[in-house]
XYZ file of C-alpha atoms in Angstrom:
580
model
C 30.060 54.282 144.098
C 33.341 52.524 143.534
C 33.365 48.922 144.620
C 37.257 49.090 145.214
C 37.906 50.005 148.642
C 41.063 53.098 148.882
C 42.540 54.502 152.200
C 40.973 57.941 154.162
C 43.755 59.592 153.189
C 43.731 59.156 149.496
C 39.241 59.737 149.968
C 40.322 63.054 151.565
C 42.745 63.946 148.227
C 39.812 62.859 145.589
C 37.523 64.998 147.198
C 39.817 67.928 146.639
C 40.040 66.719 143.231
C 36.635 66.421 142.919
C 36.294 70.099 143.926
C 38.955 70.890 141.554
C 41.342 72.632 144.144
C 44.860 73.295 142.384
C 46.464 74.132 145.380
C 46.631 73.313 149.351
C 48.791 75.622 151.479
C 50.725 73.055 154.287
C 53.182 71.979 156.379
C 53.687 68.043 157.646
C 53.323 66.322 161.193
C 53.115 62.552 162.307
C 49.360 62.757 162.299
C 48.850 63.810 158.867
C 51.180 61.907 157.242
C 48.649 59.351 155.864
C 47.371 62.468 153.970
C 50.968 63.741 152.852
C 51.322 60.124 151.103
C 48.803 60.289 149.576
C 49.334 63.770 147.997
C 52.515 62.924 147.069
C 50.687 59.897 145.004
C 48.751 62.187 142.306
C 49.864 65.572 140.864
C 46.087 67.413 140.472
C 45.995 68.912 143.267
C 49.935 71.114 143.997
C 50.757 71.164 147.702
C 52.763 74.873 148.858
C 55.374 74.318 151.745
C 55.070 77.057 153.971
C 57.450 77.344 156.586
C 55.005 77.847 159.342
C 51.868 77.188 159.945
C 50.348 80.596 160.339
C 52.071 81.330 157.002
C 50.311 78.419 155.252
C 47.094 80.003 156.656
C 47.907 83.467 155.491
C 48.595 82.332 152.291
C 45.606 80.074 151.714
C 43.601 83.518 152.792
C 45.719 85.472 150.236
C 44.503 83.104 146.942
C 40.814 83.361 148.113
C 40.691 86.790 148.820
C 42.010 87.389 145.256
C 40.451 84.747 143.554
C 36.777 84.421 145.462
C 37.607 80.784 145.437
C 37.622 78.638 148.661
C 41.760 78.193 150.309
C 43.038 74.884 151.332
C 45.068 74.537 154.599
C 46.306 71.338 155.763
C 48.178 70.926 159.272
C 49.042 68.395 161.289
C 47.631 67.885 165.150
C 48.520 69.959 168.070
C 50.702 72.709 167.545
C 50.231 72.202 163.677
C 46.652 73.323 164.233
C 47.441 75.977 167.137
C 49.849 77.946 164.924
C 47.258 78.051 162.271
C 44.268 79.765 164.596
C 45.699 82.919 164.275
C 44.982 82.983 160.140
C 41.625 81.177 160.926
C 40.745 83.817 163.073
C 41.446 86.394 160.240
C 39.920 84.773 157.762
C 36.663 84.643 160.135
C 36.948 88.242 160.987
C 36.904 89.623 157.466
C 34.251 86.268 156.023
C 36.977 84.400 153.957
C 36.217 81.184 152.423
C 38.817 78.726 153.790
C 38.371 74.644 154.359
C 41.153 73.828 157.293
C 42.665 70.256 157.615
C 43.492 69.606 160.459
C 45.336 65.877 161.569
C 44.639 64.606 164.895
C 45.531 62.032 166.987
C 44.266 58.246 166.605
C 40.789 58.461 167.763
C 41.145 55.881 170.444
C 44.006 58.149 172.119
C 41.772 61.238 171.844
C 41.079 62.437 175.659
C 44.238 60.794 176.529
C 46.240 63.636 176.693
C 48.371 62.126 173.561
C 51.760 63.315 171.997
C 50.403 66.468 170.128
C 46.800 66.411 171.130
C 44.759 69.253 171.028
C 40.583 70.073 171.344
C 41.114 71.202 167.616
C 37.371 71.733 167.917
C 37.470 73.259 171.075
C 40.267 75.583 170.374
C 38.486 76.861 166.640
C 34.893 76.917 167.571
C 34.939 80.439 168.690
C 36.670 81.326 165.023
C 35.196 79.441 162.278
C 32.275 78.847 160.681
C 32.146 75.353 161.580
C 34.058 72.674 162.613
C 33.741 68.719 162.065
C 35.823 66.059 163.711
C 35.264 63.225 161.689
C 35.563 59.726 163.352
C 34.073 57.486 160.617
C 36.207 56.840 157.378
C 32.770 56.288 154.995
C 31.703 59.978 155.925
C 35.359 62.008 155.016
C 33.746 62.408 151.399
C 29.976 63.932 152.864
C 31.702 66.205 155.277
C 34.291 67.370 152.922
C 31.758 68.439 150.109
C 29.678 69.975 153.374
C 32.443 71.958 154.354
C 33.569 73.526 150.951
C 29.605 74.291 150.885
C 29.448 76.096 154.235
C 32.569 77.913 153.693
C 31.496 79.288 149.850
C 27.693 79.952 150.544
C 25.876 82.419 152.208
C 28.404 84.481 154.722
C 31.725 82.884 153.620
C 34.061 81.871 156.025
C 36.702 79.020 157.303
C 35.366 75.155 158.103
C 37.797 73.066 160.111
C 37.868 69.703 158.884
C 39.561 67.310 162.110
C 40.664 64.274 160.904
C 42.527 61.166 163.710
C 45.355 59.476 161.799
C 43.570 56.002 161.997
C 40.761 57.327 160.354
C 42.696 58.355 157.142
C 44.472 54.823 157.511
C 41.066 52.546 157.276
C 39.484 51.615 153.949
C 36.631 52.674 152.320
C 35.012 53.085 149.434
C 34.809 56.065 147.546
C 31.538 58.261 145.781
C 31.665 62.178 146.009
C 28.363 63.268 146.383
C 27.002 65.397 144.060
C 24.711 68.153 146.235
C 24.744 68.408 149.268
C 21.644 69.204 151.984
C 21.964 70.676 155.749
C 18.482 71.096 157.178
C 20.114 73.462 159.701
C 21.829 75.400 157.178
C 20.186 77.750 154.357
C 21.778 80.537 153.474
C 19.188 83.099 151.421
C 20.614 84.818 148.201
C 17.897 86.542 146.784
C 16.687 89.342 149.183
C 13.047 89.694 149.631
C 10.647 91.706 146.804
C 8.959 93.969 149.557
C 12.274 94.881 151.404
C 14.004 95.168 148.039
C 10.923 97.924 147.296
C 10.760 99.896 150.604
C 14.843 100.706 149.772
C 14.242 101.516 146.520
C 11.443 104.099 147.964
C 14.361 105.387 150.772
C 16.657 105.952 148.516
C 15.338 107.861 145.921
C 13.368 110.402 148.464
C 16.950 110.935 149.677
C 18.189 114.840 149.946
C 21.803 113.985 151.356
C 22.143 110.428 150.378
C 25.468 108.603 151.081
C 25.975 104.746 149.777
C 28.134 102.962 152.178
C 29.997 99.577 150.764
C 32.022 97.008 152.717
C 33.444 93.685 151.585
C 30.986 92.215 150.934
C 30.452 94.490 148.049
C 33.686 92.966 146.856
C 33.088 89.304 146.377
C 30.710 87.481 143.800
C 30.984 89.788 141.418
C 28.112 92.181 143.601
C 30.915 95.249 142.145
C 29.129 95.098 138.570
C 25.545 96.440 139.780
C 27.113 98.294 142.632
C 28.958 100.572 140.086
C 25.996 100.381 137.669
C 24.141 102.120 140.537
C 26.199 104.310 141.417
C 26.480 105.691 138.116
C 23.041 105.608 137.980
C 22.186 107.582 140.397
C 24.858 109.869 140.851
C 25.169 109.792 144.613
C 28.067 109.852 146.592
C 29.950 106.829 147.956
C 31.998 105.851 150.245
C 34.268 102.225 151.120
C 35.230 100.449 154.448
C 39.046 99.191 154.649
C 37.593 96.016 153.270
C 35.261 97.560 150.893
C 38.114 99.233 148.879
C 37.862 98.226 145.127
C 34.011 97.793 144.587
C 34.086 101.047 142.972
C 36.520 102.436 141.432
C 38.872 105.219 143.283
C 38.290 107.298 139.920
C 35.141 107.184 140.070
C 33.816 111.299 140.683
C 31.309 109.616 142.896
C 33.509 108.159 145.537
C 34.805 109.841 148.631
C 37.431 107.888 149.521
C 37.663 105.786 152.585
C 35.520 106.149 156.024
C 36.201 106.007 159.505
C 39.012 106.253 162.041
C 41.488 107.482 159.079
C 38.822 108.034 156.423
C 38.849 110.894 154.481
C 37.251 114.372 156.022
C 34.808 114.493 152.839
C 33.264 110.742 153.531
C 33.339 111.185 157.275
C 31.067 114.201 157.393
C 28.754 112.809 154.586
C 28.477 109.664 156.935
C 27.767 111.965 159.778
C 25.139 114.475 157.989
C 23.217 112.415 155.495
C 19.725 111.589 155.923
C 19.522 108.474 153.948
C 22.575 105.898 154.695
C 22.529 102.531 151.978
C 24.954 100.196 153.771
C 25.689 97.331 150.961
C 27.692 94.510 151.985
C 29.157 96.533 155.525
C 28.303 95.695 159.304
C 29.030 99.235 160.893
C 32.448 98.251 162.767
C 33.888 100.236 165.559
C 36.767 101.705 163.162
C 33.820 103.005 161.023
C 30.891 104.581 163.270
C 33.381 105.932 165.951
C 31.463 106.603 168.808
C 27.646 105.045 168.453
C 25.724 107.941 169.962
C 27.133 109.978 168.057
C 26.645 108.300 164.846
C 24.945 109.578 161.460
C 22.260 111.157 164.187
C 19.491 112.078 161.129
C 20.261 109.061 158.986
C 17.551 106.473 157.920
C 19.437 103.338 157.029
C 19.090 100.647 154.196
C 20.983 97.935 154.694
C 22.000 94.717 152.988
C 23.714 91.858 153.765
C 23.520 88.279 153.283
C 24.094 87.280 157.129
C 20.913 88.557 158.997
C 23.156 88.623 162.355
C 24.753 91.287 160.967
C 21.839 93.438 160.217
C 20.868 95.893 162.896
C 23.829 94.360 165.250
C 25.221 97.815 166.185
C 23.258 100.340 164.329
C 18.976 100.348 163.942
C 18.317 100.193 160.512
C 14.870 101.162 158.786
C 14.786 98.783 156.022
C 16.606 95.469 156.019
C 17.651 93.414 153.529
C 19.059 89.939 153.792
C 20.421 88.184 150.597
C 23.789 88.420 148.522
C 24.736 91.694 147.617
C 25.220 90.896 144.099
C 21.587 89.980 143.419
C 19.755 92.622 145.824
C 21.377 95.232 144.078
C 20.791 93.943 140.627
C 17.089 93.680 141.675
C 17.285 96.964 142.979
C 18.744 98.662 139.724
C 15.556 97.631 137.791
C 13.422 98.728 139.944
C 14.885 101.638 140.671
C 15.811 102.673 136.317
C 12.014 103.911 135.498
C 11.734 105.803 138.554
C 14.959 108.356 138.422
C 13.200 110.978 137.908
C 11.702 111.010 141.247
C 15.151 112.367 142.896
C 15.178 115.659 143.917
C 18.112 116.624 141.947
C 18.454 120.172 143.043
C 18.265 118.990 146.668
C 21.405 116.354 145.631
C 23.348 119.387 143.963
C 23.025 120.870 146.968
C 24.449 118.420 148.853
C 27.735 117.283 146.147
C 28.206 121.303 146.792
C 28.809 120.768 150.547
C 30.967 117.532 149.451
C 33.087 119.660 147.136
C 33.440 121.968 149.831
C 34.808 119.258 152.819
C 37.059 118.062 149.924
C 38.238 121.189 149.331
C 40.008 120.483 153.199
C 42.429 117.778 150.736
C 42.758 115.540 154.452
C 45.308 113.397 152.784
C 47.477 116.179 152.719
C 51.081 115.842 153.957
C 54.167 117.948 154.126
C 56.614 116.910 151.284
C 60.383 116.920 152.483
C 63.663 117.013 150.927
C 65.384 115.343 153.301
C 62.885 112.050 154.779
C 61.155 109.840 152.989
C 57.677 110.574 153.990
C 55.725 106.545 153.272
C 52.591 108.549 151.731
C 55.023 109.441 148.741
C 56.178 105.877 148.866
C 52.736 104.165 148.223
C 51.829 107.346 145.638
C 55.255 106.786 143.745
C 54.084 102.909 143.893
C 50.843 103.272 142.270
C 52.620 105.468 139.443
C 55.029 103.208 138.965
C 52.478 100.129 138.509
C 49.547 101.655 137.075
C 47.412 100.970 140.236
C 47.087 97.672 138.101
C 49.117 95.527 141.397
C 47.442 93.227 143.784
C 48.985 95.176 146.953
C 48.994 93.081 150.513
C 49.789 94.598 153.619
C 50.696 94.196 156.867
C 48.849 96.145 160.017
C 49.494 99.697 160.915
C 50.787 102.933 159.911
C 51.429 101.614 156.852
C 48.100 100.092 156.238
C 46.433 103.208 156.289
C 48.443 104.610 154.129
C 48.043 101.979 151.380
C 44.124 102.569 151.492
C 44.832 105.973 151.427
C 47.099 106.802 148.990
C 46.845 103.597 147.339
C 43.913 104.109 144.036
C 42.174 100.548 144.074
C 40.284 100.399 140.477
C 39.222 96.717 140.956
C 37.851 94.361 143.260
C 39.757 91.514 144.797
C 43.277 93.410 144.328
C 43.803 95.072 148.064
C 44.358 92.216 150.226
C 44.478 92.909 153.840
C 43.663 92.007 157.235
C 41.054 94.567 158.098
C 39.117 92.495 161.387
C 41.437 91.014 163.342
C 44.327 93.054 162.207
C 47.267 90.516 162.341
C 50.738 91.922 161.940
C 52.412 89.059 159.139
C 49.989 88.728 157.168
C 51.360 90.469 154.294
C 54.325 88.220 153.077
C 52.284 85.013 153.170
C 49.087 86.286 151.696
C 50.875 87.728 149.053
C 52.555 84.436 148.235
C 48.842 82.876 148.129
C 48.028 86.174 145.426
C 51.003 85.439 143.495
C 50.738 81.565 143.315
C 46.945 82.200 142.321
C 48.256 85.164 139.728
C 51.489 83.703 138.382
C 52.271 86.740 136.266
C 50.283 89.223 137.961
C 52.181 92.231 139.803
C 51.944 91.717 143.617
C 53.372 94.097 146.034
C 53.246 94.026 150.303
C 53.495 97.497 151.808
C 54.552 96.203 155.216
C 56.506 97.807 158.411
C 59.782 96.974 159.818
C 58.044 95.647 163.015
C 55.006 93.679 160.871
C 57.375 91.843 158.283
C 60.047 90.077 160.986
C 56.315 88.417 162.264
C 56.391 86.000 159.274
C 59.849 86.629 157.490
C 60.887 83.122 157.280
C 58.334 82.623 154.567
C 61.012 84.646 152.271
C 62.101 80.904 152.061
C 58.898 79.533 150.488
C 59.088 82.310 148.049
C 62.318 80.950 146.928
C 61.605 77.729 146.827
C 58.747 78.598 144.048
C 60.151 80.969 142.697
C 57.443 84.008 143.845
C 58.967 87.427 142.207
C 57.057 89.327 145.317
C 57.718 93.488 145.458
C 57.900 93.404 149.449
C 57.633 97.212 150.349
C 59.058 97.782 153.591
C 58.012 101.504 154.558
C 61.376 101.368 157.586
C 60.968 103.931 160.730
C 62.146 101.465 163.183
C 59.094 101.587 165.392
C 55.853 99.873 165.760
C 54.256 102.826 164.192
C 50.640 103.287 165.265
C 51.870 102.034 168.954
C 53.836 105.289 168.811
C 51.328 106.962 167.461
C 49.036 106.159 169.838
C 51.202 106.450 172.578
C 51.916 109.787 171.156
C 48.756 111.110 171.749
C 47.569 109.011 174.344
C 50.393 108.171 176.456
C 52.544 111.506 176.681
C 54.796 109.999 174.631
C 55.570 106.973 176.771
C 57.168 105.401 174.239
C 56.723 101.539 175.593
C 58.231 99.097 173.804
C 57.353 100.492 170.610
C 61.140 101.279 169.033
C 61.983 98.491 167.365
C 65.982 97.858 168.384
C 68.328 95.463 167.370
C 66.737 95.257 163.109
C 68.306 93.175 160.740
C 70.116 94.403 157.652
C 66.876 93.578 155.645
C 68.712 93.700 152.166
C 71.521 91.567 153.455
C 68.748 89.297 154.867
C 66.439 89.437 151.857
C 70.281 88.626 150.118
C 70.727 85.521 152.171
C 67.314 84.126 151.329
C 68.663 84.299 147.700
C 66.061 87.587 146.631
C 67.432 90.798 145.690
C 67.490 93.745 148.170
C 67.342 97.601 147.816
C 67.533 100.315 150.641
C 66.665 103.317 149.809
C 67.277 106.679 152.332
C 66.630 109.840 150.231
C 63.723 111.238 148.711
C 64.993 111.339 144.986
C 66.068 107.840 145.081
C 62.519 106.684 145.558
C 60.823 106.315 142.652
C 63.950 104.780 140.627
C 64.359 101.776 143.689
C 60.710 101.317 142.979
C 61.281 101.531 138.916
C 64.081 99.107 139.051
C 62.385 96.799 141.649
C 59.063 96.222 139.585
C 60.978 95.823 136.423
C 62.443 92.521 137.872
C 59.832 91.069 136.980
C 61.451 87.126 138.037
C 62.531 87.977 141.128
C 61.456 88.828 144.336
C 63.107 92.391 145.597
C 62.518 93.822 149.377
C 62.799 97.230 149.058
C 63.519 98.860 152.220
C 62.494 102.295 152.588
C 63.965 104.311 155.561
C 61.143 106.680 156.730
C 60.483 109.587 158.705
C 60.115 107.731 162.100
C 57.752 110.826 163.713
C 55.552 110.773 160.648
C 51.076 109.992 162.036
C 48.476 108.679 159.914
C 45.901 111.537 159.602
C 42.515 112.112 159.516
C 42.175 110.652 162.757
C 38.617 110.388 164.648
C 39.889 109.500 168.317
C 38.333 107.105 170.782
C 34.669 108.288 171.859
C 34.611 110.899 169.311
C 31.912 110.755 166.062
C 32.757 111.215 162.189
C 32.129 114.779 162.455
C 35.026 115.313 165.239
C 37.806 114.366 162.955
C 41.280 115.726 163.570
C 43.196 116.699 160.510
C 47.203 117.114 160.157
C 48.409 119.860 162.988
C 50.400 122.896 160.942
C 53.692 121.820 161.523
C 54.544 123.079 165.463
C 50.870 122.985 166.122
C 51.444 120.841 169.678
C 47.720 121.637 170.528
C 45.842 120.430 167.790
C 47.782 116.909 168.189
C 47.147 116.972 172.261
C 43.700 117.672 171.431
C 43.332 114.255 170.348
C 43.378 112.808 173.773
């Protein structure tokens, strides 16, 4: 411990130092300026101005998503902090390491009803982790390194750190320390030997196996034996929304994506297997459908290092609580001397039926010559970049069609808000990807009605210099509100046309970017060419889109996987009423 006595403030900043953070997503208020100071005192750790709070969130989400490492968010008290829930909340919904700091009021105002005084852990308690509101200067540096170690270990997630002005205004002195200990709080990592052996058993007396991975596949490096076992085994596999990336979308054993617009092929191997391994996935709504009518002969495996997850909506037959990473390297080596014991001919058997429900080719669409149909946008994108891009998105039509259409090779490169499904996400998280990936390709596939949600961050990009590819796949509606409405609503179109759009070049123009619009078919792939070779500059490319075009498959509301409804022949009006 240091003798010399330094300022709350400037303990807060050598703990980030001390867990070598580069970066700390922000914007300024009277209650953190104590900590602003003393940023603007050092240069280790590089503060990003975002131009709202909820952006600063986004984008702290964004670098950790694509970098498994912890984002910073620093806000000041009241609306500072209120603005940021909704990117806590995503982060929380799809297990994102984040540590939120949060300024408050002076602590002998707190209760008071103060200029800018909110129950910041009140308001976030439902949507983090945890949440400390620290009102001792000598313990910043104990409940910092506690809440980098809650939010990296066992189920990641955000920790909101609250923190009263005159708190980072007293004097203290300053020792980091150097582990850390939470009675309360012991995640497991390794999953346990007799578990580990009863899946191994399950899996390998499997006839119509199906391996089902989620995002927690994707982080700490759990894609390596994941992919080993795969190829291992040979059986087929199949990816949340959040999951996409763990294997590769080359790979001959994976099906695509599952659930509500999953492909027909993984939906109806979900639905008629009779041995389900769920790795790193926690059975949401968008992926069972409709619970009684889920997987109805399936005996389940399932792992996951949160055991509140484990057997929440689904029973499962063998559980498995530890990281994903080292379960399933545990469960390759057991499972290597013993591969002989598959029935292999009963496996054939069932890749025959596979082949067959592919056969269906669900991602199907009909090409035009005169609209831009947005699943030829994302499929020109991916040949255009190599399916090498970190791609963001926003929430909707377009969304789907990203995971689609969209090849993911690798981990950590499809960034998107798959739990709480917040609409502006994409810009911001993308800036958080590129600042983490300076000369990385990054691309957001967003929607005319998503991208005006967080546009003014088109200003941070400037400011550093961010060469984003936004994607704007343009058909001047909310598109899965129509969609829905569509099919749900007799075409009650509520408040789902987006009227009165900007000129999004002109505006992309005005931010100082570059701006293309394209309108016809054959123009596509050349925006796209001449967008992504810019490679110092950020370019919005706005693509006008058939405004009538749905996602498909679909598996409506209280129907199961094996109820999907595929594309309607065009002037089929049944087949789409069906769907309600």
């Amino acid at each position: 411990m240091s003798d010399k006595e330094i300022t709350g403030a400037e303990i807060l900043i050598r703990c980030l130092q001390d867990e070598n953070i580069e970066f700390i997503f922000g914007y300024p208020g009277g209650a953190a300026l104590h900590i602003y100071d003393a940023l603007y005192q050092q240069d280790r750790v590089r503060h990003i101005l975002a131009r709202h709070e909820q952006g600063a969130a986004h984008a702290a989400d964004g670098y950790a998503r694509s970098t498994g490492k912890p984002g910073v968010v620093l806000v000041t008290s009241g609306p500072g902090v209120t603005n940021a829930v909704t990117g806590i909340a995503t982060a929380y919904m799809d297990s994102i390491p984040m540590v939120i700091i949060a300024g408050q009021v002076p602590s002998t105002l707190i209760g008071d009803d103060a200029f800018q005084e909110v129950d910041t852990v009140g308001i976030t308690r439902p949507c983090v982790k945890h949440n400390f509101l620290v009102t001792d200067v000598n313990k910043i540096a104990a409940t910092m390194k506690k809440a980098f170690h809650i939010a990296s270990s066992g189920r990641p997630g955000p920790v909101v750190v609250d923190l009263p002005k005159d708190i980072t205004n007293q004097l203290a002195p300053y020792e980091y320390p150097k582990d850390i200990h939470i009675r309360s709080y012991q995640p497991r990592d390794k999953g346990h030997g007799k578990q580990i052996a009863r899946g191994v058993d399950l899996l390998l007396q499997a006839k119509r196996p199906i391996i089902y991975t989620g995002g927690g596949a994707v982080f700490g490096g759990a894609h390596l034996p994941l992919r080993e076992l795969v190829g291992m085994l040979k059986f087929p596999c199949t990816s949340t929304l959040m999951g996409l990336g763990a294997v590769a979308a080359s790979d001959p054993n994976f099906l695509g994506m599952l659930g509500m617009h999953g492909t027909y092929e993984s939906n109806m191997a979900m639905h008629d297997c009779d041995v389900m391994f769920a790795v790193g996935a926690r059975f949401d709504d968008r992926v069972t459908g409709d619970l009684e009518k889920f997987s109805p002969g399936a005996r389940i495996v399932q792992i996951d290092v949160d055991p509140s997850s484990i057997g929440k909506n689904v029973p499962v037959e063998v559980p498995i609580v530890g990281r994903c990473g080292e379960v399933l390297a545990e469960m390759l080596e057991r499972a290597k001397p013993r591969l002989g014991e598959i029935d292999r001919p009963a496996v054939d058997a069932w890749w025959k039926q596979i082949e067959k429900w592919k056969g269906l080719n669900s991602l199907a669409y009909a090409e035009s010559g005169e609209m831009i149909k947005p699943q030829f946008v994302v499929q020109k994108m991916m040949e255009v970049t190599g399916g090498g891009a970190f791609v963001t998105s926003d929430v909707g039509q377009h969304q789907m069609w990203a995971a689609q259409h969209y090849g993911f090779e690798e981990p950590l490169r499809w960034i998107n808000s798959g739990g709480l499904g917040t609409m502006g996400f994409g810009l911001p998280a993308a800036m958080g990807v590129q600042i983490a990936h300076p000369d990385a390709t990054v691309a957001c596939i967003t929607g005319d009605a998503s991208i005006i949600m967080c546009i003014q961050e088109l200003s941070t990009c400037k400011q550093y210099g961010l060469p984003l590819k936004i994607i704007n796949l343009n058909n001047r509606y909310m598109g899965m509100v129509r969609q829905w409405q569509e099919f749900f609503y007799a075409r009650r179109y509520a408040h789902s046309y987006m009227d009165a759009l900007p000129d999004f070049v002109a505006l992309a123009e005005s931010f100082g970017h570059a701006g293309i619009r394209v309108e016809k078919p054959g123009d596509v792939e050349g925006a796209l060419r001449e967008a992504f070779g810019m490679k110092k500059q950020l370019v919005f490319v706005d693509v006008i889109t058939d405004p009538s075009e749905n996602v498909y498959p679909m598996i409506a509301a209280g129907k199961g996987h094996n109820e999907m409804h595929l594309k309607p022949a065009p002037g089929d009006e049944q087949a789409a009423r069906e769907l309600a």
